[in-house]
Short mmCIF file of C-alpha atoms and ligand atoms in Angstrom, two decimals:
data_model
loop_
_atom_site.label_atom_id
_atom_site.label_comp_id
_atom_site.label_asym_id
_atom_site.label_seq_id
_atom_site.Cartn_x
_atom_site.Cartn_y
_atom_site.Cartn_z
CA MET A 320 30.14 161.65 218.18
CA LYS A 321 27.30 162.23 215.81
CA ARG A 322 25.29 159.46 214.35
CA ARG A 323 22.85 160.00 211.57
CA THR A 324 20.29 157.49 210.55
CA VAL A 325 19.28 157.87 206.96
CA VAL A 326 15.89 156.41 206.37
CA LYS A 327 14.42 156.04 202.95
CA GLY A 328 10.68 155.66 203.02
CA LEU A 329 8.04 155.25 200.39
CA GLY A 330 5.28 157.53 201.58
CA ALA A 331 3.31 158.88 204.45
CA ALA A 332 2.88 155.46 206.00
CA SER A 333 6.56 154.61 205.80
CA ALA A 334 7.88 156.67 208.70
CA VAL A 335 10.53 154.52 210.30
CA PRO A 336 11.46 154.62 213.98
CA ALA A 337 14.25 157.05 214.65
CA VAL A 338 17.12 155.08 216.06
CA GLY A 339 20.51 156.06 217.33
CA LEU A 340 19.69 159.70 217.90
CA ALA A 341 22.67 161.66 219.05
CA THR A 342 21.71 164.04 221.81
CA GLY A 343 24.59 166.43 221.34
CA SER A 344 24.52 167.14 225.02
CA ALA A 345 28.28 166.58 225.54
CA ARG A 346 29.17 169.25 223.03
CA ALA A 347 26.41 171.54 224.22
CA ALA A 348 27.59 171.20 227.79
CA SER A 349 31.07 172.43 226.92
CA ARG A 350 29.62 175.46 225.17
CA ARG A 351 26.91 176.58 227.56
CA PRO A 352 27.24 174.46 230.71
CA ALA A 353 24.40 176.08 232.64
CA ASP A 354 21.91 175.79 229.82
CA GLY A 355 23.04 172.53 228.27
CA PRO A 356 19.69 170.76 228.23
CA LEU A 357 18.00 173.53 226.31
CA LEU A 358 20.50 173.78 223.48
CA PHE A 359 19.22 172.43 220.19
CA ASP A 360 21.63 170.11 218.42
CA PRO A 361 21.31 170.62 214.65
CA ALA A 362 23.28 167.42 214.01
CA ALA A 363 20.87 165.11 215.81
CA TYR A 364 18.26 163.92 213.35
CA THR A 365 17.07 161.11 211.19
CA GLU A 366 16.64 161.74 207.50
CA GLN A 367 13.36 160.50 206.14
CA THR A 368 11.50 160.50 202.87
CA ILE A 369 7.78 160.97 202.69
CA GLY A 370 5.14 161.28 199.99
CA ILE A 371 2.84 164.27 200.49
CA THR A 372 -0.19 165.04 198.37
CA ASP A 373 -0.95 168.76 198.14
CA THR A 374 -4.42 170.32 198.02
CA GLU A 375 -4.39 170.15 194.20
CA GLY A 376 -3.91 166.41 194.44
CA VAL A 377 -0.29 166.57 193.28
CA ALA A 378 2.06 164.12 194.99
CA HIS A 379 5.43 165.39 196.21
CA GLU A 380 8.43 163.52 197.52
CA VAL A 381 9.93 165.32 200.47
CA VAL A 382 13.23 164.41 202.10
CA TYR A 383 13.34 165.92 205.57
CA ARG A 384 15.35 165.95 208.74
CA PHE A 385 13.39 164.78 211.74
CA HIS A 386 14.69 166.10 215.06
CA LYS A 387 13.36 164.81 218.35
CA VAL A 388 13.83 167.17 221.30
CA ALA A 389 13.53 165.12 224.49
CA SER A 390 12.26 168.11 226.44
CA TYR A 391 11.85 171.78 225.71
CA VAL A 392 12.17 172.63 229.41
CA ALA A 393 15.04 172.10 231.85
CA LYS A 394 12.82 170.82 234.66
CA PRO A 395 10.10 168.76 232.97
CA VAL A 396 7.17 167.63 235.07
CA ASP A 397 6.49 164.93 232.47
CA ALA A 398 8.78 164.87 229.43
CA THR A 399 6.36 162.55 227.63
CA TYR A 400 4.26 165.65 227.07
CA GLN A 401 6.86 168.41 227.34
CA SER A 402 8.79 167.38 224.27
CA LEU A 403 8.68 168.43 220.65
CA ASN A 404 9.61 167.28 217.17
CA ILE A 405 11.05 169.42 214.39
CA SER A 406 10.78 168.49 210.72
CA VAL A 407 12.96 170.33 208.22
CA PRO A 408 12.63 169.82 204.47
CA VAL A 409 15.92 169.36 202.61
CA ARG A 410 14.78 168.12 199.18
CA ILE A 411 11.39 168.53 197.59
CA ASP A 412 10.74 166.64 194.36
CA GLY A 413 14.47 166.17 193.91
CA ALA A 414 15.39 169.85 194.34
CA ALA A 415 17.43 170.96 197.34
CA VAL A 416 15.64 173.40 199.68
CA ASP A 417 17.18 175.56 202.36
CA ALA A 418 14.69 176.04 205.19
CA ALA A 419 17.09 178.08 207.35
CA ASP A 420 14.90 181.20 207.00
CA ALA A 421 11.58 179.54 206.27
CA PRO A 422 8.47 180.21 208.35
CA ILE A 423 7.86 177.78 211.20
CA LEU A 424 4.49 176.08 211.50
CA PHE A 425 3.92 175.41 215.19
CA ALA A 426 1.20 172.78 215.14
CA ASN A 427 -0.26 171.68 218.43
CA SER A 428 -2.36 168.52 218.48
CA VAL A 429 -4.41 169.28 221.57
CA GLY A 430 -8.02 168.05 221.53
CA GLY A 431 -10.52 168.25 224.36
CA TYR A 432 -7.94 169.96 226.60
CA MET A 433 -6.45 166.46 226.92
CA PRO A 434 -2.74 165.71 227.20
CA SER A 435 -0.97 165.55 223.84
CA SER A 436 2.31 163.75 223.32
CA VAL A 437 4.64 163.58 220.35
CA ALA A 438 7.28 161.58 222.22
CA ASN A 439 6.58 158.30 220.44
CA LYS A 440 6.18 159.78 216.98
CA THR A 441 8.82 158.62 214.54
CA GLY A 442 8.14 161.18 211.82
CA ILE A 443 5.99 164.15 210.94
CA THR A 444 2.20 163.70 211.21
CA ALA A 445 1.55 164.23 207.52
CA THR A 446 -2.00 162.97 207.41
CA GLY A 447 -4.90 164.36 209.37
CA MET A 448 -8.59 163.67 209.74
CA GLY A 449 -10.05 161.31 207.16
CA GLY A 450 -6.64 160.60 205.63
CA ALA A 451 -6.30 164.08 204.15
CA THR A 452 -2.90 165.73 204.18
CA SER A 453 -2.43 167.54 207.47
CA ARG A 454 -1.44 171.18 207.81
CA GLN A 455 1.96 169.89 208.89
CA GLY A 456 2.31 167.86 205.70
CA LEU A 457 1.28 170.77 203.50
CA ALA A 458 3.69 173.09 205.31
CA LEU A 459 6.59 170.67 204.90
CA ALA A 460 5.86 170.25 201.18
CA ALA A 461 5.79 174.07 200.91
CA GLY A 462 9.32 174.22 202.33
CA TYR A 463 8.47 175.35 205.86
CA VAL A 464 9.90 174.05 209.09
CA VAL A 465 7.29 172.18 211.12
CA VAL A 466 7.37 172.06 214.91
CA GLU A 467 5.03 169.65 216.68
CA PRO A 468 4.93 170.31 220.43
CA GLY A 469 3.36 168.09 223.04
CA ALA A 470 1.67 169.61 226.09
CA ARG A 471 0.24 168.50 229.40
CA GLY A 472 -3.51 168.14 229.58
CA ARG A 473 -6.31 168.08 232.11
CA THR A 474 -6.54 164.34 232.85
CA LEU A 475 -2.92 163.79 233.92
CA VAL A 476 -2.69 162.62 237.50
CA ASP A 477 0.35 161.43 239.47
CA ALA A 478 0.75 158.53 241.89
CA ASN A 479 -0.52 160.73 244.76
CA GLY A 480 -3.69 161.58 242.90
CA THR A 481 -2.55 165.10 242.09
CA TYR A 482 -3.67 166.60 238.81
CA TYR A 483 -0.68 168.09 237.02
CA GLY A 484 -2.06 168.98 233.61
CA THR A 485 -5.01 171.21 234.53
CA ALA A 486 -5.09 174.96 233.79
CA PRO A 487 -2.79 176.62 232.95
CA ALA A 488 -0.40 173.72 232.21
CA ALA A 489 -1.10 173.36 228.47
CA ILE A 490 -0.56 177.03 227.61
CA VAL A 491 2.50 177.20 229.84
CA ASP A 492 3.94 174.23 227.95
CA LEU A 493 3.22 175.68 224.52
CA LYS A 494 4.86 178.94 225.58
CA ALA A 495 7.87 177.02 226.88
CA ALA A 496 8.14 175.27 223.50
CA VAL A 497 8.11 178.64 221.71
CA ARG A 498 10.75 179.92 224.13
CA TYR A 499 12.90 176.88 223.34
CA LEU A 500 12.77 177.75 219.63
CA LYS A 501 13.56 181.41 220.19
CA TYR A 502 16.32 180.62 222.65
CA ASN A 503 17.88 178.48 219.92
CA GLN A 504 17.64 181.16 217.24
CA GLY A 505 20.36 180.47 214.65
CA ARG A 506 20.77 176.88 215.81
CA VAL A 507 17.24 175.76 215.14
CA PRO A 508 16.21 175.71 211.47
CA GLY A 509 13.63 178.25 210.33
CA ASP A 510 12.91 181.88 211.14
CA VAL A 511 11.93 182.05 214.81
CA HIS A 512 10.47 185.50 214.16
CA ARG A 513 7.99 183.94 211.74
CA ILE A 514 6.32 181.33 213.90
CA ALA A 515 2.74 180.57 212.85
CA SER A 516 0.73 178.58 215.37
CA CYS A 517 -2.20 176.36 214.51
CA GLY A 518 -4.65 174.13 216.34
CA THR A 519 -8.24 172.93 216.28
CA SER A 520 -10.96 173.18 218.94
CA ALA A 521 -9.24 173.11 222.35
CA GLY A 522 -6.06 173.26 220.23
CA GLY A 523 -7.55 176.28 218.43
CA ALA A 524 -8.32 177.85 221.78
CA LEU A 525 -4.73 177.33 222.91
CA SER A 526 -3.40 178.61 219.60
CA SER A 527 -5.45 181.81 219.90
CA LEU A 528 -4.35 182.14 223.53
CA LEU A 529 -0.70 181.67 222.54
CA GLY A 530 -1.17 184.39 219.93
CA ALA A 531 -2.99 186.78 222.25
CA SER A 532 -0.79 186.38 225.32
CA GLY A 533 2.70 186.57 223.78
CA ASP A 534 5.28 187.68 226.35
CA SER A 535 2.65 188.36 229.01
CA PRO A 536 4.36 188.48 232.40
CA LEU A 537 1.46 186.57 233.99
CA TYR A 538 2.91 183.20 232.97
CA GLU A 539 6.42 183.90 234.25
CA PRO A 540 6.21 182.02 237.56
CA TYR A 541 4.82 178.93 235.83
CA LEU A 542 7.48 179.06 233.13
CA ARG A 543 10.24 179.48 235.67
CA GLU A 544 8.97 176.51 237.65
CA ILE A 545 9.45 174.13 234.72
CA GLY A 546 12.79 175.60 233.66
CA ALA A 547 11.60 177.21 230.43
CA ALA A 548 14.28 178.90 228.34
CA ASP A 549 14.85 182.57 228.99
CA ALA A 550 13.46 183.92 225.72
CA SER A 551 10.37 185.48 224.19
CA ASP A 552 7.20 183.43 223.77
CA ALA A 553 5.58 185.83 221.31
CA ILE A 554 4.51 184.37 217.97
CA PHE A 555 4.12 186.05 214.59
CA ALA A 556 0.88 184.56 213.28
CA THR A 557 -2.02 182.59 214.71
CA GLY A 558 -4.32 180.06 213.10
CA ALA A 559 -7.34 178.93 215.14
CA TRP A 560 -10.00 176.49 213.95
CA CYS A 561 -13.24 176.34 215.98
CA PRO A 562 -11.58 177.70 219.13
CA ILE A 563 -13.36 176.48 222.29
CA THR A 564 -12.39 179.48 224.34
CA ASP A 565 -13.71 182.33 226.52
CA LEU A 566 -14.86 179.43 228.68
CA GLU A 567 -16.14 181.38 231.68
CA HIS A 568 -18.59 183.22 229.41
CA ALA A 569 -19.33 180.33 227.08
CA ASP A 570 -22.44 179.09 228.93
CA MET A 571 -24.10 182.48 228.54
CA ALA A 572 -22.92 182.82 224.95
CA TYR A 573 -24.19 179.33 224.14
CA GLU A 574 -27.71 180.10 225.35
CA TRP A 575 -27.71 183.46 223.56
CA CYS A 576 -26.83 181.62 220.34
CA TRP A 577 -28.41 178.17 220.58
CA GLY A 578 -30.93 178.67 223.40
CA SER A 579 -33.92 178.02 221.14
CA ASN A 580 -32.38 175.05 219.33
CA PRO A 581 -33.45 171.60 220.53
CA LEU A 582 -31.11 168.86 221.66
CA ALA A 583 -30.67 165.82 219.39
CA SER A 584 -33.50 164.19 221.34
CA GLY A 585 -35.81 166.97 220.20
CA ALA A 586 -36.17 168.34 223.74
CA LEU A 587 -35.36 171.90 224.66
CA VAL A 588 -32.91 172.50 227.51
CA ASP A 589 -34.20 173.82 230.86
CA ARG A 590 -35.93 177.11 229.97
CA THR A 591 -35.08 178.83 233.23
CA VAL A 592 -31.39 178.00 233.07
CA SER A 593 -31.21 178.86 229.38
CA GLY A 594 -33.07 182.12 229.90
CA GLU A 595 -30.98 183.21 232.86
CA LEU A 596 -27.72 182.48 231.07
CA SER A 597 -28.85 184.12 227.86
CA SER A 598 -29.95 187.28 229.71
CA ALA A 599 -26.59 187.47 231.43
CA TYR A 600 -24.78 187.45 228.08
CA GLY A 601 -25.84 191.02 227.20
CA PRO A 602 -23.96 192.70 230.07
CA TYR A 603 -20.89 190.57 229.39
CA LEU A 604 -20.94 191.46 225.69
CA ALA A 605 -21.37 195.13 226.57
CA SER A 606 -18.34 194.94 228.85
CA LEU A 607 -16.18 193.90 225.88
CA LYS A 608 -17.01 197.20 224.12
CA LEU A 609 -16.73 195.54 220.73
CA ARG A 610 -17.33 197.61 217.63
CA ALA A 611 -17.64 196.59 214.01
CA ARG A 612 -17.75 198.72 210.90
CA GLY A 613 -21.34 199.20 209.79
CA PHE A 614 -22.72 197.99 213.13
CA GLY A 615 -21.28 200.36 215.70
CA ALA A 616 -21.21 198.94 219.20
CA LEU A 617 -21.98 195.23 219.23
CA THR A 618 -24.76 194.41 221.69
CA ALA A 619 -26.96 191.43 222.43
CA ARG A 620 -29.50 193.12 220.12
CA ASN A 621 -27.36 193.46 216.98
CA LEU A 622 -24.81 190.68 217.41
CA ASP A 623 -27.02 188.29 215.44
CA ASP A 624 -27.15 190.75 212.56
CA TYR A 625 -23.38 191.20 212.75
CA LEU A 626 -22.76 187.44 212.66
CA LEU A 627 -25.32 186.92 209.92
CA LYS A 628 -23.98 189.62 207.59
CA THR A 629 -20.29 189.33 208.39
CA PHE A 630 -19.95 185.55 208.39
CA MET A 631 -23.01 183.40 207.73
CA ARG A 632 -24.35 184.96 204.53
CA PRO A 633 -20.89 185.33 202.94
CA SER A 634 -20.23 181.70 203.90
CA ALA A 635 -23.39 180.50 202.14
CA THR A 636 -22.66 182.79 199.22
CA LYS A 637 -19.19 181.33 198.74
CA TYR A 638 -20.56 177.81 199.02
CA LEU A 639 -23.34 178.37 196.50
CA ALA A 640 -21.16 180.28 194.05
CA ALA A 641 -18.78 177.34 193.88
CA LEU A 642 -21.53 174.85 192.99
CA SER A 643 -22.52 173.89 189.46
CA ASP A 644 -25.80 175.46 188.31
CA GLU A 645 -27.49 172.11 188.74
CA ALA A 646 -26.14 171.45 192.23
CA ARG A 647 -26.99 175.00 193.31
CA ALA A 648 -30.55 174.67 192.04
CA ALA A 649 -30.88 171.40 193.94
CA TYR A 650 -29.52 172.93 197.16
CA LEU A 651 -31.82 175.95 196.87
CA ALA A 652 -34.83 173.72 196.19
CA ALA A 653 -34.03 171.69 199.31
CA HIS A 654 -33.44 174.81 201.44
CA PRO A 655 -36.19 177.31 200.68
CA PHE A 656 -35.21 179.53 203.63
CA LEU A 657 -32.28 180.65 201.52
CA THR A 658 -32.67 183.25 198.78
CA TRP A 659 -30.14 183.43 195.95
CA ASP A 660 -30.18 186.47 193.66
CA GLY A 661 -27.54 185.15 191.32
CA THR A 662 -24.66 186.57 193.36
CA GLU A 663 -25.58 186.55 197.01
CA ALA A 664 -27.33 184.33 199.52
CA THR A 665 -29.70 185.93 202.00
CA PHE A 666 -31.64 184.50 204.91
CA THR A 667 -32.63 185.46 208.43
CA TRP A 668 -30.81 184.60 211.64
CA ALA A 669 -33.85 182.71 212.92
CA ASP A 670 -33.97 180.59 209.77
CA PHE A 671 -30.24 179.99 210.01
CA LEU A 672 -30.66 178.64 213.55
CA THR A 673 -33.47 176.37 212.43
CA HIS A 674 -31.31 175.16 209.55
CA VAL A 675 -28.47 174.22 211.94
CA GLY A 676 -30.92 172.11 213.93
CA ALA A 677 -29.94 170.17 217.01
CA ARG A 678 -27.58 171.79 219.48
CA LYS A 679 -24.78 169.56 220.69
CA LYS A 680 -24.68 170.49 224.37
CA ASN A 681 -27.04 170.69 227.29
CA ALA A 682 -27.20 173.77 229.56
CA PRO A 683 -24.93 174.88 231.08
CA SER A 684 -22.71 173.63 228.30
CA PHE A 685 -19.32 174.17 229.88
CA ASP A 686 -19.60 174.54 233.63
CA ALA A 687 -22.06 171.69 234.13
CA PHE A 688 -23.93 171.61 237.45
CA ASP A 689 -22.66 168.03 238.01
CA LEU A 690 -19.05 168.90 237.07
CA SER A 691 -19.15 166.33 234.26
CA THR A 692 -17.80 168.52 231.45
CA PRO A 693 -14.17 168.58 230.25
CA GLU A 694 -13.92 172.23 231.27
CA CYS A 695 -14.71 171.53 234.95
CA ASN A 696 -11.81 169.07 234.88
CA LEU A 697 -9.65 171.70 233.14
CA TYR A 698 -10.10 173.86 236.24
CA GLY A 699 -9.41 171.01 238.63
CA THR A 700 -6.49 171.43 241.01
CA GLY A 701 -4.46 169.36 243.43
CA THR A 702 -6.37 166.16 244.08
CA THR A 703 -9.67 167.75 243.04
CA ALA A 704 -10.54 166.46 239.59
CA ALA A 705 -13.14 169.07 238.68
CA ARG A 706 -14.34 172.45 239.95
CA HIS A 707 -16.87 175.08 239.05
CA PHE A 708 -15.38 178.09 237.34
CA THR A 709 -18.50 180.25 236.97
CA LEU A 710 -20.42 181.78 239.83
CA TYR A 711 -23.69 180.84 238.14
CA SER A 712 -23.05 177.09 238.19
CA LEU A 713 -21.27 177.16 241.52
CA ARG A 714 -24.19 178.91 243.23
CA HIS A 715 -26.68 176.64 241.52
CA ALA A 716 -24.82 173.70 243.02
CA ALA A 717 -23.66 175.12 246.35
CA GLY A 718 -26.01 177.97 247.24
CA ASP A 719 -26.11 181.73 246.87
CA SER A 720 -23.33 182.53 249.29
CA ALA A 721 -20.76 180.27 247.62
CA HIS A 722 -17.60 181.85 246.23
CA LEU A 723 -15.30 180.62 243.51
CA ASP A 724 -12.05 179.18 244.81
CA GLU A 725 -9.52 181.95 245.27
CA ASP A 726 -7.18 180.81 242.49
CA ILE A 727 -9.91 180.55 239.84
CA PRO A 728 -10.09 184.18 238.55
CA ALA A 729 -6.36 184.36 237.80
CA LYS A 730 -6.46 180.95 236.10
CA LEU A 731 -9.37 182.08 233.93
CA HIS A 732 -7.26 185.02 232.75
CA LEU A 733 -4.36 182.71 232.00
CA MET A 734 -6.65 180.62 229.77
CA ASN A 735 -8.66 183.31 228.00
CA PRO A 736 -7.37 185.17 224.92
CA MET A 737 -10.09 187.82 225.35
CA TYR A 738 -8.53 188.87 228.63
CA HIS A 739 -5.29 189.64 226.79
CA LEU A 740 -7.11 191.52 224.03
CA VAL A 741 -9.69 193.45 226.04
CA ASP A 742 -8.90 193.76 229.77
CA LYS A 743 -5.14 194.00 229.20
CA VAL A 744 -4.41 194.83 225.60
CA ASN A 745 -1.23 192.88 225.10
CA ALA A 746 1.42 194.53 222.91
CA GLY A 747 3.23 191.21 222.54
CA ARG A 748 0.32 189.59 220.75
CA SER A 749 0.45 188.11 217.28
CA ARG A 750 -0.70 190.63 214.63
CA HIS A 751 -1.80 188.14 211.96
CA TRP A 752 -4.85 185.95 212.54
CA TRP A 753 -6.55 183.17 210.65
CA ILE A 754 -9.86 182.13 212.21
CA ARG A 755 -12.11 179.37 210.87
CA LEU A 756 -15.34 177.74 212.00
CA GLY A 757 -18.08 175.56 210.51
CA THR A 758 -21.56 177.13 210.47
CA LYS A 759 -23.06 173.89 211.86
CA ASP A 760 -20.54 173.64 214.71
CA SER A 761 -22.46 173.91 217.99
CA ASP A 762 -19.59 172.80 220.24
CA THR A 763 -19.60 176.43 221.33
CA SER A 764 -21.45 179.65 220.50
CA HIS A 765 -20.77 181.29 217.14
CA THR A 766 -20.09 184.45 219.11
CA VAL A 767 -16.81 183.09 220.47
CA ALA A 768 -14.92 183.18 217.17
CA GLY A 769 -17.00 186.17 216.05
CA ASN A 770 -16.06 188.26 219.08
CA LEU A 771 -12.41 187.26 218.83
CA SER A 772 -12.41 188.34 215.21
CA ALA A 773 -14.26 191.59 215.96
CA ARG A 774 -11.90 192.54 218.75
CA LEU A 775 -8.74 191.81 216.75
CA THR A 776 -10.10 193.73 213.78
CA ASP A 777 -10.91 196.63 216.08
CA LEU A 778 -7.36 196.55 217.42
CA GLY A 779 -6.10 196.97 213.86
CA ASP A 780 -4.63 193.50 213.49
CA ASP A 781 -4.58 191.63 210.21
CA VAL A 782 -7.53 189.24 210.53
CA ASP A 783 -8.75 186.65 208.06
CA THR A 784 -11.95 185.08 209.42
CA SER A 785 -14.22 182.78 207.49
CA TYR A 786 -16.98 180.32 208.32
CA TYR A 787 -17.33 177.08 206.33
CA TRP A 788 -20.94 176.68 205.21
CA ASP A 789 -22.75 173.66 206.67
CA ALA A 790 -19.51 172.32 208.16
CA GLY A 791 -19.37 170.76 211.61
CA HIS A 792 -16.84 170.69 214.40
CA GLY A 793 -13.18 170.47 213.42
CA ALA A 794 -13.60 171.27 209.72
CA ASP A 795 -10.68 172.66 207.73
CA GLN A 796 -11.78 173.28 204.17
CA ASP A 797 -8.98 175.57 203.03
CA PRO A 798 -5.74 174.18 204.48
CA GLY A 799 -3.76 175.10 201.36
CA ASP A 800 -4.91 178.71 201.63
CA PHE A 801 -3.63 178.81 205.21
CA ILE A 802 -0.19 177.67 204.06
CA GLU A 803 -0.17 180.37 201.36
CA TRP A 804 -1.40 182.91 203.88
CA ILE A 805 1.60 182.18 206.10
CA ALA A 806 3.89 182.86 203.14
CA SER A 807 2.07 186.06 202.31
CA VAL A 808 1.99 187.54 205.83
CA SER A 809 5.56 186.49 206.57
CA GLY A 810 6.98 187.77 203.29
CA HIS A 811 8.21 184.30 202.40
CA ARG A 812 8.31 183.32 198.76
CA HIS A 813 5.88 180.46 198.50
CA ARG A 814 7.10 177.55 196.43
C1 LIG B 205 -13.29 170.21 222.38
C2 LIG B 205 -14.64 170.15 222.10
C3 LIG B 205 -15.54 170.61 223.02
O1 LIG B 205 -16.87 170.57 222.79
C4 LIG B 205 -15.09 171.14 224.23
O2 LIG B 205 -15.98 171.57 225.12
C5 LIG B 205 -13.73 171.22 224.49
C6 LIG B 205 -12.83 170.76 223.56
C7 LIG B 205 -12.32 169.69 221.37
O3 LIG B 205 -12.77 169.08 220.37
O4 LIG B 205 -11.12 169.90 221.53
#
């Protein structure tokens, strides 16, 4: 028996609880008994209507099917997190749309490496930060299928005090969700070979990791353990906003970048710690063997010049070019460090750092000596809430003969896209990349996104990287362009 609940809403705020969802499991069981739980049932959905305002300010009425998938794995550890929702447009502004072959936006909502659940959502998340239309909303109004996966996160702890969402749980879950879609190719709406992932901050880190590590065998035991579908977890395109990644090198990178910037209090961080970490960044950077056109090998000596010329100056140039003559003159008068020749903005790296001002984090920024940072919790295990994951911080805390726990190195690889792009160049990676970061974002070093972009470019992938001038953490200033980019790289005719 199939029941459909047709819900007519009046706008983004009108999402109505999905009731009477048919699971389809009886029919699925007769078709594929062994894999019943992982079969998608196209007939189980609620139909909803939503108002979505596009980036031009034009309002659209979208009728869509909202599918709730109770779990994307056969053996969920916690289905509250290991579930996903699929939204499929059927009518846009009164015209029927067929999303059967449309690109799929795979939008994670991870923040802070925390657990993220979509289990209680009763419709697509069409509005994002500050009430603006979310990437999901824009994608739906463009005729794409939107998948919103939940994932376990670092703070989850069971009745025995065991942490069950620490590394690598979140990436394993996102991979399992992709596998679910690919396993259901032909049953699930949308083109599973045109999955574009997106996420912001920790979600951007996981999105870039999902893109970099597609089909890597390293995750196999973890995927098997939760009963993930037997299918590929490679994705077609990757969007990453302010990715907080390359964590085990992020303390060094942070001091290389922001070491001379004061904290909000005006104080500088410990000069010895900052200096030691910053000095250690050079050898790490050298080990990546990054190259960039016009710069040759990227080293701790020319990386500032690379970042300045490749990202920061073009970012300021774009910003200033878009201003009215009056507004530009006012900005330039207020920021004399910046020179404008009528077409291009120029300034030095040192002046750029001064312009950014206060750094957000103390040193070490990620592997704090007192284990207080989110990342120490991310590398917790068993009943241990937080652990050191760099030798530098561990030895600072526990003495020079201390060694990282045995499982840490492998877990670092499972969480770091750079590992899959440098140490083991992964053929299953995504080949289309959209990377964005605000120039005033000091949640991590500017080198993190810059190095990711440099490496991918060097590998010959299609990379679109841009920094938003004067924007802080989590900014997304060109969400409509991202939606159009998905159409362009996937060969989909954009509406
Ligand atoms: C996020 C921000 C951080 O500064 C961090 O260290 C980890 C995650 C976030 O916003 O997701």
